[in-house]
């Protein structure tokens, strides 16, 4: 096995990436000496998972086309999983889920592994509305019912379902999964970041305690976040999304814009500040910030659209979504 | 603006060093073309890591 790295933005990288249809980073593509694809997958989940993926790729050097033909003749769980990962590389999450479901039917002993993959693909597919929440819930319930689901797995599942429920505009639908995950003991090492994020969701959705949610959310920020523009933007944006702590968020976003390292980054944070100002009813301020963002990054159409929107709002229109 | 989510980048050398025995036979190549040639010459497969600096 030979290992090569291709920087998708430098040298021959863009051409090679185009040849192999790279859509997400990192993507790993296994090719034979003729450059034909034999396996591919998106993402890096640690050395053990990566090693296992490489081992499987090595064990079956047939091309994807040959594997697809073989699967049609005589399906196996490994072939289904390979074809599922191939579909996911094309952002065909429905296809990926279908293949992983077939893999689970073909090898029920690996139900846990394939159910996790199904949920992961649903998570990404949820952004493009490829799945309904009911479909997600069916799979999540299957995962929870698997024997030996650990507290950590329940937390990961709840975090995933919570993210999907939010992206579908119905965060409250994740409540049963958040409750199920938080019912377990957090262990002696204190809550993990995943658990903390679920506690934030619980404070918002179940306890309706905004101050607690903000306090817990701050615990998720790294040391020195008050002087880190990306972290300031991230936290301020979270406040805006949840319509909590807006007065502090406004100041933090403004500070983030002041210390941003470059114009593009400053424009991004100013856009956050503009959204917060608008949410606080300060429409003139929001418009000024949006205009500044558009001046700093004139190539980004989005910022000009924001100027138009805030102009309308400042004039008393209803340009907001 | 919504913060951009960045997938964790891979440090190939660290990865190779950390990986288990199954990767003992993985040989890093200097370039994609060199990897393909080595694969052709030795009837091997190439694992290509597509990445970006950000």
mmCIF file of C-alpha atoms in Angstrom:
data_model
loop_
_atom_site.group_PDB
_atom_site.id
_atom_site.type_symbol
_atom_site.label_atom_id
_atom_site.label_comp_id
_atom_site.label_asym_id
_atom_site.label_seq_id
_atom_site.Cartn_x
_atom_site.Cartn_y
_atom_site.Cartn_z
ATOM 1 C CA UNK A 1 0.000 0.000 0.000
ATOM 2 C CA UNK A 2 1.323 3.426 -0.935
ATOM 3 C CA UNK A 3 0.259 6.633 0.815
ATOM 4 C CA UNK A 4 0.027 10.012 -0.900
ATOM 5 C CA UNK A 5 -1.208 13.385 0.246
ATOM 6 C CA UNK A 6 -2.833 15.805 -2.176
ATOM 7 C CA UNK A 7 -3.335 19.428 -1.181
ATOM 8 C CA UNK A 8 -6.573 20.278 -2.966
ATOM 9 C CA UNK A 9 -5.588 23.939 -3.302
ATOM 10 C CA UNK A 10 -1.977 23.763 -4.463
ATOM 11 C CA UNK A 11 0.029 22.570 -7.465
ATOM 12 C CA UNK A 12 -1.682 19.715 -9.274
ATOM 13 C CA UNK A 13 -4.075 19.300 -6.326
ATOM 14 C CA UNK A 14 -7.092 21.060 -7.858
ATOM 15 C CA UNK A 15 -6.833 18.968 -11.047
ATOM 16 C CA UNK A 16 -6.430 15.682 -9.193
ATOM 17 C CA UNK A 17 -9.275 16.606 -6.824
ATOM 18 C CA UNK A 18 -11.469 17.389 -9.815
ATOM 19 C CA UNK A 19 -10.640 14.062 -11.432
ATOM 20 C CA UNK A 20 -11.758 12.218 -8.316
ATOM 21 C CA UNK A 21 -14.775 14.440 -7.608
ATOM 22 C CA UNK A 22 -13.654 15.498 -4.133
ATOM 23 C CA UNK A 23 -16.494 17.312 -2.373
ATOM 24 C CA UNK A 24 -15.435 17.294 1.290
ATOM 25 C CA UNK A 25 -12.206 17.333 3.276
ATOM 26 C CA UNK A 26 -10.588 15.196 4.316
ATOM 27 C CA UNK A 27 -11.585 12.560 1.788
ATOM 28 C CA UNK A 28 -9.568 9.380 1.386
ATOM 29 C CA UNK A 29 -9.565 7.705 -2.005
ATOM 30 C CA UNK A 30 -7.994 4.322 -2.667
ATOM 31 C CA UNK A 31 -6.905 3.778 -6.255
ATOM 32 C CA UNK A 32 -5.143 1.013 -8.140
ATOM 33 C CA UNK A 33 -2.053 1.499 -10.328
ATOM 34 C CA UNK A 34 -4.297 2.591 -13.209
ATOM 35 C CA UNK A 35 -5.799 5.316 -11.063
ATOM 36 C CA UNK A 36 -9.181 3.546 -10.807
ATOM 37 C CA UNK A 37 -11.069 4.035 -7.550
ATOM 38 C CA UNK A 38 -11.424 0.926 -5.404
ATOM 39 C CA UNK A 39 -12.680 2.565 -2.222
ATOM 40 C CA UNK A 40 -13.258 6.024 -0.759
ATOM 41 C CA UNK A 41 -14.615 7.630 2.360
ATOM 42 C CA UNK A 42 -15.038 11.039 3.961
ATOM 43 C CA UNK A 43 -13.622 12.006 7.326
ATOM 44 C CA UNK A 44 -10.986 11.003 9.810
ATOM 45 C CA UNK A 45 -12.113 9.404 13.061
ATOM 46 C CA UNK A 46 -8.779 8.520 14.612
ATOM 47 C CA UNK A 47 -5.980 6.111 13.726
ATOM 48 C CA UNK A 48 -7.869 2.929 14.646
ATOM 49 C CA UNK A 49 -10.878 3.645 12.417
ATOM 50 C CA UNK A 50 -8.575 4.815 9.630
ATOM 51 C CA UNK A 51 -6.442 1.682 9.877
ATOM 52 C CA UNK A 52 -9.560 -0.467 9.720
ATOM 53 C CA UNK A 53 -10.773 1.356 6.611
ATOM 54 C CA UNK A 54 -7.401 0.855 4.948
ATOM 55 C CA UNK A 55 -7.358 -2.827 5.930
ATOM 56 C CA UNK A 56 -10.769 -3.348 4.327
ATOM 57 C CA UNK A 57 -9.726 -1.460 1.207
ATOM 58 C CA UNK A 58 -6.658 -3.641 0.906
ATOM 59 C CA UNK A 59 -8.685 -6.819 1.377
ATOM 60 C CA UNK A 60 -10.826 -6.095 -1.690
ATOM 61 C CA UNK A 61 -8.896 -4.312 -4.462
ATOM 62 C CA UNK A 62 -11.732 -4.503 -7.001
ATOM 63 C CA UNK A 63 -12.894 -1.225 -8.528
ATOM 64 C CA UNK A 64 -16.074 0.405 -7.248
ATOM 65 C CA UNK A 65 -17.802 -0.541 -10.513
ATOM 66 C CA UNK A 66 -16.784 -4.189 -10.070
ATOM 67 C CA UNK A 67 -17.938 -4.117 -6.450
ATOM 68 C CA UNK A 68 -21.297 -2.708 -7.494
ATOM 69 C CA UNK A 69 -21.723 -5.529 -10.016
ATOM 70 C CA UNK A 70 -20.652 -8.071 -7.399
ATOM 71 C CA UNK A 71 -23.141 -6.628 -4.917
ATOM 72 C CA UNK A 72 -25.953 -6.976 -7.464
ATOM 73 C CA UNK A 73 -25.027 -10.630 -7.974
ATOM 74 C CA UNK A 74 -24.317 -11.567 -4.370
ATOM 75 C CA UNK A 75 -24.681 -8.839 -1.742
ATOM 76 C CA UNK A 76 -22.502 -8.819 1.350
ATOM 77 C CA UNK A 77 -22.372 -6.405 4.274
ATOM 78 C CA UNK A 78 -18.822 -5.291 3.432
ATOM 79 C CA UNK A 79 -19.748 -4.539 -0.171
ATOM 80 C CA UNK A 80 -22.840 -2.644 0.959
ATOM 81 C CA UNK A 81 -20.769 -0.596 3.424
ATOM 82 C CA UNK A 82 -18.177 0.189 0.747
ATOM 83 C CA UNK A 83 -20.877 1.315 -1.697
ATOM 84 C CA UNK A 84 -22.534 3.332 1.076
ATOM 85 C CA UNK A 85 -19.304 5.232 1.767
ATOM 86 C CA UNK A 86 -18.896 5.762 -1.969
ATOM 87 C CA UNK A 87 -22.402 7.265 -2.175
ATOM 88 C CA UNK A 88 -21.674 9.527 0.814
ATOM 89 C CA UNK A 89 -18.620 10.907 -1.026
ATOM 90 C CA UNK A 90 -21.070 12.195 -3.663
ATOM 91 C CA UNK A 91 -23.267 13.638 -0.869
ATOM 92 C CA UNK A 92 -25.865 11.028 -1.852
ATOM 93 C CA UNK A 93 -26.988 10.461 1.726
ATOM 94 C CA UNK A 94 -30.196 8.651 0.755
ATOM 95 C CA UNK A 95 -28.096 6.197 -1.239
ATOM 96 C CA UNK A 96 -25.638 5.823 1.627
ATOM 97 C CA UNK A 97 -28.411 5.147 4.136
ATOM 98 C CA UNK A 98 -30.030 2.612 1.811
ATOM 99 C CA UNK A 99 -26.776 0.710 1.427
ATOM 100 C CA UNK A 100 -26.048 0.808 5.167
ATOM 101 C CA UNK A 101 -29.555 -0.503 5.877
ATOM 102 C CA UNK A 102 -28.865 -3.387 3.514
ATOM 103 C CA UNK A 103 -25.538 -3.952 5.280
ATOM 104 C CA UNK A 104 -27.356 -4.134 8.617
ATOM 105 C CA UNK A 105 -29.858 -6.642 7.222
ATOM 106 C CA UNK A 106 -27.039 -8.729 5.759
ATOM 107 C CA UNK A 107 -25.016 -8.787 8.980
ATOM 108 C CA UNK A 108 -27.217 -8.115 12.043
ATOM 109 C CA UNK A 109 -24.261 -8.793 14.338
ATOM 110 C CA UNK A 110 -22.816 -5.472 13.143
ATOM 111 C CA UNK A 111 -26.100 -3.598 13.675
ATOM 112 C CA UNK A 112 -24.489 -1.129 16.074
ATOM 113 C CA UNK A 113 -21.788 -0.132 13.584
ATOM 114 C CA UNK A 114 -24.203 0.257 10.678
ATOM 115 C CA UNK A 115 -26.875 2.062 12.698
ATOM 116 C CA UNK A 116 -24.247 4.600 13.743
ATOM 117 C CA UNK A 117 -23.314 5.065 10.088
ATOM 118 C CA UNK A 118 -26.967 5.455 9.119
ATOM 119 C CA UNK A 119 -27.440 8.160 11.733
ATOM 120 C CA UNK A 120 -24.213 9.909 10.715
ATOM 121 C CA UNK A 121 -25.373 10.053 7.097
ATOM 122 C CA UNK A 122 -28.806 11.230 8.180
ATOM 123 C CA UNK A 123 -27.099 13.941 10.208
ATOM 124 C CA UNK A 124 -25.338 15.290 7.129
ATOM 125 C CA UNK A 125 -28.364 14.646 4.901
ATOM 126 C CA UNK A 126 -30.607 16.570 7.292
ATOM 127 C CA UNK A 127 -28.978 19.808 6.124
ATOM 128 C CA UNK A 128 -30.376 19.237 2.647
ATOM 129 C CA UNK A 129 -33.650 17.934 4.051
ATOM 130 C CA UNK A 130 -32.957 14.468 2.674
ATOM 131 C CA UNK A 131 -34.710 12.856 5.650
ATOM 132 C CA UNK A 132 -37.736 13.562 7.792
ATOM 133 C CA UNK A 133 -37.386 13.732 11.548
ATOM 134 C CA UNK A 134 -39.546 10.599 11.828
ATOM 135 C CA UNK A 135 -37.006 8.658 9.774
ATOM 136 C CA UNK A 136 -34.236 9.954 12.033
ATOM 137 C CA UNK A 137 -36.228 9.102 15.159
ATOM 138 C CA UNK A 138 -36.847 5.540 13.938
ATOM 139 C CA UNK A 139 -33.112 4.978 13.556
ATOM 140 C CA UNK A 140 -32.302 6.748 16.830
ATOM 141 C CA UNK A 141 -34.808 4.548 18.667
ATOM 142 C CA UNK A 142 -33.204 1.474 17.102
ATOM 143 C CA UNK A 143 -29.805 2.669 18.306
ATOM 144 C CA UNK A 144 -31.072 3.260 21.831
ATOM 145 C CA UNK A 145 -32.644 -0.205 21.887
ATOM 146 C CA UNK A 146 -29.387 -1.938 20.963
ATOM 147 C CA UNK A 147 -28.069 -4.010 23.845
ATOM 148 C CA UNK A 148 -25.174 -2.487 25.730
ATOM 149 C CA UNK A 149 -25.552 1.117 24.548
ATOM 150 C CA UNK A 150 -23.046 2.971 26.725
ATOM 151 C CA UNK A 151 -23.723 6.370 28.348
ATOM 152 C CA UNK A 152 -21.206 7.897 25.945
ATOM 153 C CA UNK A 153 -23.019 6.417 22.943
ATOM 154 C CA UNK A 154 -26.329 7.729 24.243
ATOM 155 C CA UNK A 155 -24.778 11.181 24.619
ATOM 156 C CA UNK A 156 -23.375 11.086 21.083
ATOM 157 C CA UNK A 157 -26.723 9.919 19.759
ATOM 158 C CA UNK A 158 -28.604 12.654 21.599
ATOM 159 C CA UNK A 159 -26.138 15.278 20.352
ATOM 160 C CA UNK A 160 -26.602 14.061 16.791
ATOM 161 C CA UNK A 161 -30.406 13.969 17.039
ATOM 162 C CA UNK A 162 -30.363 17.380 18.694
ATOM 163 C CA UNK A 163 -28.292 18.825 15.844
ATOM 164 C CA UNK A 164 -30.667 17.316 13.284
ATOM 165 C CA UNK A 165 -33.766 18.516 15.129
ATOM 166 C CA UNK A 166 -32.312 22.030 15.215
ATOM 167 C CA UNK A 167 -31.410 22.015 11.526
ATOM 168 C CA UNK A 168 -34.998 20.916 10.806
ATOM 169 C CA UNK A 169 -36.341 23.816 12.847
ATOM 170 C CA UNK A 170 -37.834 21.632 15.586
ATOM 171 C CA UNK A 171 -35.236 21.443 18.384
ATOM 172 C CA UNK A 172 -37.864 20.317 20.903
ATOM 173 C CA UNK A 173 -38.175 16.987 19.106
ATOM 174 C CA UNK A 174 -34.782 16.002 20.545
ATOM 175 C CA UNK A 175 -35.999 16.341 24.132
ATOM 176 C CA UNK A 176 -36.640 12.591 24.745
ATOM 177 C CA UNK A 177 -33.123 11.755 23.539
ATOM 178 C CA UNK A 178 -31.538 14.517 25.623
ATOM 179 C CA UNK A 179 -33.415 13.268 28.691
ATOM 180 C CA UNK A 180 -32.380 9.655 28.016
ATOM 181 C CA UNK A 181 -28.708 10.649 27.715
ATOM 182 C CA UNK A 182 -28.634 12.879 30.784
ATOM 183 C CA UNK A 183 -30.357 10.250 32.940
ATOM 184 C CA UNK A 184 -27.103 8.289 33.118
ATOM 185 C CA UNK A 185 -24.401 9.141 35.619
ATOM 186 C CA UNK A 186 -21.792 11.506 34.104
ATOM 187 C CA UNK A 187 -18.924 9.511 35.632
ATOM 188 C CA UNK A 188 -16.136 10.620 37.927
ATOM 189 C CA UNK A 189 -14.216 12.744 35.418
ATOM 190 C CA UNK A 190 -17.019 15.269 35.145
ATOM 191 C CA UNK A 191 -19.139 15.933 32.080
ATOM 192 C CA UNK A 192 -17.629 15.551 28.624
ATOM 193 C CA UNK A 193 -18.055 18.376 26.115
ATOM 194 C CA UNK A 194 -20.811 16.352 24.449
ATOM 195 C CA UNK A 195 -22.649 16.015 27.754
ATOM 196 C CA UNK A 196 -22.126 19.694 28.507
ATOM 197 C CA UNK A 197 -23.651 20.604 25.150
ATOM 198 C CA UNK A 198 -26.644 18.408 25.994
ATOM 199 C CA UNK A 199 -26.925 20.137 29.372
ATOM 200 C CA UNK A 200 -27.033 23.429 27.465
ATOM 201 C CA UNK A 201 -29.866 22.072 25.314
ATOM 202 C CA UNK A 202 -31.647 20.799 28.413
ATOM 203 C CA UNK A 203 -31.390 24.208 30.096
ATOM 204 C CA UNK A 204 -32.843 25.849 26.979
ATOM 205 C CA UNK A 205 -35.487 23.349 25.940
ATOM 206 C CA UNK A 206 -36.520 21.566 29.127
ATOM 207 C CA UNK A 207 -35.689 23.810 32.102
ATOM 208 C CA UNK A 208 -36.202 27.093 30.184
ATOM 209 C CA UNK A 209 -33.349 28.572 32.230
ATOM 210 C CA UNK A 210 -31.493 30.938 29.899
ATOM 211 C CA UNK A 211 -28.911 32.042 32.466
ATOM 212 C CA UNK A 212 -27.985 28.424 33.161
ATOM 213 C CA UNK A 213 -27.749 27.699 29.435
ATOM 214 C CA UNK A 214 -25.406 30.642 28.895
ATOM 215 C CA UNK A 215 -23.260 29.685 31.866
ATOM 216 C CA UNK A 216 -22.955 26.073 30.642
ATOM 217 C CA UNK A 217 -22.282 27.225 27.073
ATOM 218 C CA UNK A 218 -19.386 29.332 28.340
ATOM 219 C CA UNK A 219 -17.900 26.247 29.968
ATOM 220 C CA UNK A 220 -17.565 24.785 26.484
ATOM 221 C CA UNK A 221 -15.329 27.642 25.380
ATOM 222 C CA UNK A 222 -11.558 27.212 25.585
ATOM 223 C CA UNK A 223 -9.360 29.231 27.906
ATOM 224 C CA UNK A 224 -8.686 32.707 26.519
ATOM 225 C CA UNK A 225 -11.858 32.765 24.431
ATOM 226 C CA UNK A 226 -12.520 36.398 25.318
ATOM 227 C CA UNK A 227 -9.557 37.388 23.137
ATOM 228 C CA UNK A 228 -10.119 34.876 20.333
ATOM 229 C CA UNK A 229 -12.163 36.362 17.449
ATOM 230 C CA UNK A 230 -13.384 32.964 16.194
ATOM 231 C CA UNK A 231 -14.559 31.920 19.645
ATOM 232 C CA UNK A 232 -16.186 35.294 20.259
ATOM 233 C CA UNK A 233 -18.023 34.966 16.949
ATOM 234 C CA UNK A 234 -19.025 31.394 17.718
ATOM 235 C CA UNK A 235 -20.432 32.269 21.141
ATOM 236 C CA UNK A 236 -22.142 35.459 19.942
ATOM 237 C CA UNK A 237 -23.716 33.572 17.048
ATOM 238 C CA UNK A 238 -24.984 30.892 19.427
ATOM 239 C CA UNK A 239 -26.574 33.621 21.595
ATOM 240 C CA UNK A 240 -28.184 35.136 18.494
ATOM 241 C CA UNK A 241 -29.517 31.787 17.285
ATOM 242 C CA UNK A 242 -31.067 31.082 20.661
ATOM 243 C CA UNK A 243 -32.103 34.685 21.320
ATOM 244 C CA UNK A 244 -30.398 34.666 24.712
ATOM 245 C CA UNK A 245 -27.840 36.933 26.372
ATOM 246 C CA UNK A 246 -28.031 39.355 23.451
ATOM 247 C CA UNK A 247 -26.712 42.421 25.300
ATOM 248 C CA UNK A 248 -23.459 40.681 26.224
ATOM 249 C CA UNK A 249 -23.300 38.943 22.848
ATOM 250 C CA UNK A 250 -23.466 42.323 21.097
ATOM 251 C CA UNK A 251 -20.460 43.608 23.061
ATOM 252 C CA UNK A 252 -18.517 40.379 22.516
ATOM 253 C CA UNK A 253 -19.155 40.418 18.771
ATOM 254 C CA UNK A 254 -18.041 44.050 18.587
ATOM 255 C CA UNK A 255 -14.873 43.190 20.480
ATOM 256 C CA UNK A 256 -14.318 40.194 18.168
ATOM 257 C CA UNK A 257 -14.579 42.503 15.155
ATOM 258 C CA UNK A 258 -12.052 44.895 16.709
ATOM 259 C CA UNK A 259 -9.428 42.190 17.238
ATOM 260 C CA UNK A 260 -10.132 40.185 14.050
ATOM 261 C CA UNK A 261 -6.896 39.413 12.214
ATOM 262 C CA UNK A 262 -8.070 40.310 8.702
ATOM 263 C CA UNK A 263 -10.865 41.974 6.747
ATOM 264 C CA UNK A 264 -12.700 38.757 5.814
ATOM 265 C CA UNK A 265 -12.806 37.594 9.403
ATOM 266 C CA UNK A 266 -13.798 41.091 10.608
ATOM 267 C CA UNK A 267 -16.633 41.140 8.067
ATOM 268 C CA UNK A 268 -17.925 37.785 9.331
ATOM 269 C CA UNK A 269 -18.016 38.964 12.934
ATOM 270 C CA UNK A 270 -19.568 42.299 11.972
ATOM 271 C CA UNK A 271 -22.328 40.326 10.291
ATOM 272 C CA UNK A 272 -22.947 38.516 13.577
ATOM 273 C CA UNK A 273 -22.936 41.874 15.384
ATOM 274 C CA UNK A 274 -25.425 43.225 12.832
ATOM 275 C CA UNK A 275 -27.788 40.305 13.381
ATOM 276 C CA UNK A 276 -27.635 40.829 17.141
ATOM 277 C CA UNK A 277 -28.180 44.578 16.832
ATOM 278 C CA UNK A 278 -31.215 43.917 14.638
ATOM 279 C CA UNK A 279 -32.539 41.374 17.138
ATOM 280 C CA UNK A 280 -32.215 44.072 19.814
ATOM 281 C CA UNK A 281 -34.207 46.462 17.640
ATOM 282 C CA UNK A 282 -31.169 48.653 16.818
ATOM 283 C CA UNK A 283 -31.823 48.678 13.080
ATOM 284 C CA UNK A 284 -29.642 51.680 12.224
ATOM 285 C CA UNK A 285 -26.712 50.115 14.042
ATOM 286 C CA UNK A 286 -27.336 46.800 12.279
ATOM 287 C CA UNK A 287 -27.331 48.550 8.903
ATOM 288 C CA UNK A 288 -24.073 50.377 9.676
ATOM 289 C CA UNK A 289 -22.398 47.108 10.675
ATOM 290 C CA UNK A 290 -23.710 45.299 7.605
ATOM 291 C CA UNK A 291 -22.410 48.098 5.356
ATOM 292 C CA UNK A 292 -19.017 47.887 7.012
ATOM 293 C CA UNK A 293 -18.955 44.110 6.456
ATOM 294 C CA UNK A 294 -19.832 44.569 2.771
ATOM 295 C CA UNK A 295 -17.050 47.138 2.381
ATOM 296 C CA UNK A 296 -14.498 44.887 4.038
ATOM 297 C CA UNK A 297 -15.410 41.848 1.902
ATOM 298 C CA UNK A 298 -16.982 43.244 -1.292
ATOM 299 C CA UNK A 299 -16.641 39.951 -3.199
ATOM 300 C CA UNK A 300 -19.120 38.165 -0.955
ATOM 301 C CA UNK A 301 -22.653 38.673 -2.302
ATOM 302 C CA UNK A 302 -24.107 37.588 1.026
ATOM 303 C CA UNK A 303 -22.929 40.746 2.765
ATOM 304 C CA UNK A 304 -24.575 42.965 0.140
ATOM 305 C CA UNK A 305 -27.786 40.952 0.544
ATOM 306 C CA UNK A 306 -27.556 41.635 4.262
ATOM 307 C CA UNK A 307 -27.180 45.382 3.566
ATOM 308 C CA UNK A 308 -30.353 45.253 1.457
ATOM 309 C CA UNK A 309 -32.151 43.347 4.171
ATOM 310 C CA UNK A 310 -31.114 45.670 6.996
ATOM 311 C CA UNK A 311 -31.878 48.713 4.830
ATOM 312 C CA UNK A 312 -35.398 47.426 4.466
ATOM 313 C CA UNK A 313 -35.666 46.711 8.186
ATOM 314 C CA UNK A 314 -34.270 50.136 9.126
ATOM 315 C CA UNK A 315 -36.919 51.695 6.887
ATOM 316 C CA UNK A 316 -39.562 49.739 8.731
ATOM 317 C CA UNK A 317 -39.925 46.952 6.159
ATOM 318 C CA UNK A 318 -39.885 43.248 6.825
ATOM 319 C CA UNK A 319 -36.751 41.994 5.083
ATOM 320 C CA UNK A 320 -35.924 39.494 7.793
ATOM 321 C CA UNK A 321 -36.419 35.763 7.243
ATOM 322 C CA UNK B 1 -22.143 35.090 10.282
ATOM 323 C CA UNK B 2 -22.392 31.433 11.193
ATOM 324 C CA UNK B 3 -18.927 30.190 12.162
ATOM 325 C CA UNK B 4 -17.386 27.897 9.587
ATOM 326 C CA UNK B 5 -16.996 24.325 10.754
ATOM 327 C CA UNK B 6 -13.596 22.977 9.866
ATOM 328 C CA UNK B 7 -12.919 19.274 9.617
ATOM 329 C CA UNK B 8 -9.840 18.284 11.578
ATOM 330 C CA UNK B 9 -6.859 18.167 9.317
ATOM 331 C CA UNK B 10 -4.724 15.115 9.165
ATOM 332 C CA UNK B 11 -1.059 14.992 9.932
ATOM 333 C CA UNK B 12 -0.006 12.117 7.772
ATOM 334 C CA UNK B 13 3.284 11.415 9.421
ATOM 335 C CA UNK B 14 1.823 11.430 12.902
ATOM 336 C CA UNK B 15 -0.935 9.204 11.649
ATOM 337 C CA UNK B 16 1.481 6.721 10.155
ATOM 338 C CA UNK B 17 3.547 6.727 13.299
ATOM 339 C CA UNK B 18 0.487 6.135 15.465
ATOM 340 C CA UNK B 19 -1.084 3.504 13.292
ATOM 341 C CA UNK B 20 -0.953 -0.166 14.101
ATOM 342 C CA UNK B 21 0.709 -3.130 12.463
ATOM 343 C CA UNK B 22 -1.673 -3.186 9.507
ATOM 344 C CA UNK B 23 -0.002 -0.030 8.332
ATOM 345 C CA UNK B 24 3.514 -1.323 8.646
ATOM 346 C CA UNK B 25 3.349 -1.972 4.923
ATOM 347 C CA UNK B 26 2.142 1.529 4.002
ATOM 348 C CA UNK B 27 4.819 3.500 2.217
ATOM 349 C CA UNK B 28 4.525 7.291 1.972
ATOM 350 C CA UNK B 29 5.159 8.655 -1.523
ATOM 351 C CA UNK B 30 6.500 12.093 -2.362
ATOM 352 C CA UNK B 31 3.650 12.889 -4.742
ATOM 353 C CA UNK B 32 0.465 11.489 -6.228
ATOM 354 C CA UNK B 33 2.248 10.675 -9.486
ATOM 355 C CA UNK B 34 5.068 8.917 -7.635
ATOM 356 C CA UNK B 35 2.510 6.944 -5.642
ATOM 357 C CA UNK B 36 0.703 5.829 -8.799
ATOM 358 C CA UNK B 37 3.970 4.733 -10.395
ATOM 359 C CA UNK B 38 4.967 2.785 -7.309
ATOM 360 C CA UNK B 39 1.526 1.149 -7.261
ATOM 361 C CA UNK B 40 1.826 0.220 -10.933
ATOM 362 C CA UNK B 41 5.317 -1.173 -10.547
ATOM 363 C CA UNK B 42 4.463 -3.262 -7.511
ATOM 364 C CA UNK B 43 0.788 -4.058 -8.166
ATOM 365 C CA UNK B 44 -0.287 -2.144 -5.087
ATOM 366 C CA UNK B 45 -3.041 0.253 -4.091
ATOM 367 C CA UNK B 46 -2.628 3.931 -3.233
ATOM 368 C CA UNK B 47 -4.421 5.622 -0.350
ATOM 369 C CA UNK B 48 -4.765 9.295 -1.226
ATOM 370 C CA UNK B 49 -5.461 11.837 1.505
ATOM 371 C CA UNK B 50 -7.169 14.876 -0.034
ATOM 372 C CA UNK B 51 -6.715 17.801 2.319
ATOM 373 C CA UNK B 52 -6.349 21.568 2.519
ATOM 374 C CA UNK B 53 -4.216 23.776 4.750
ATOM 375 C CA UNK B 54 -7.128 25.444 6.524
#
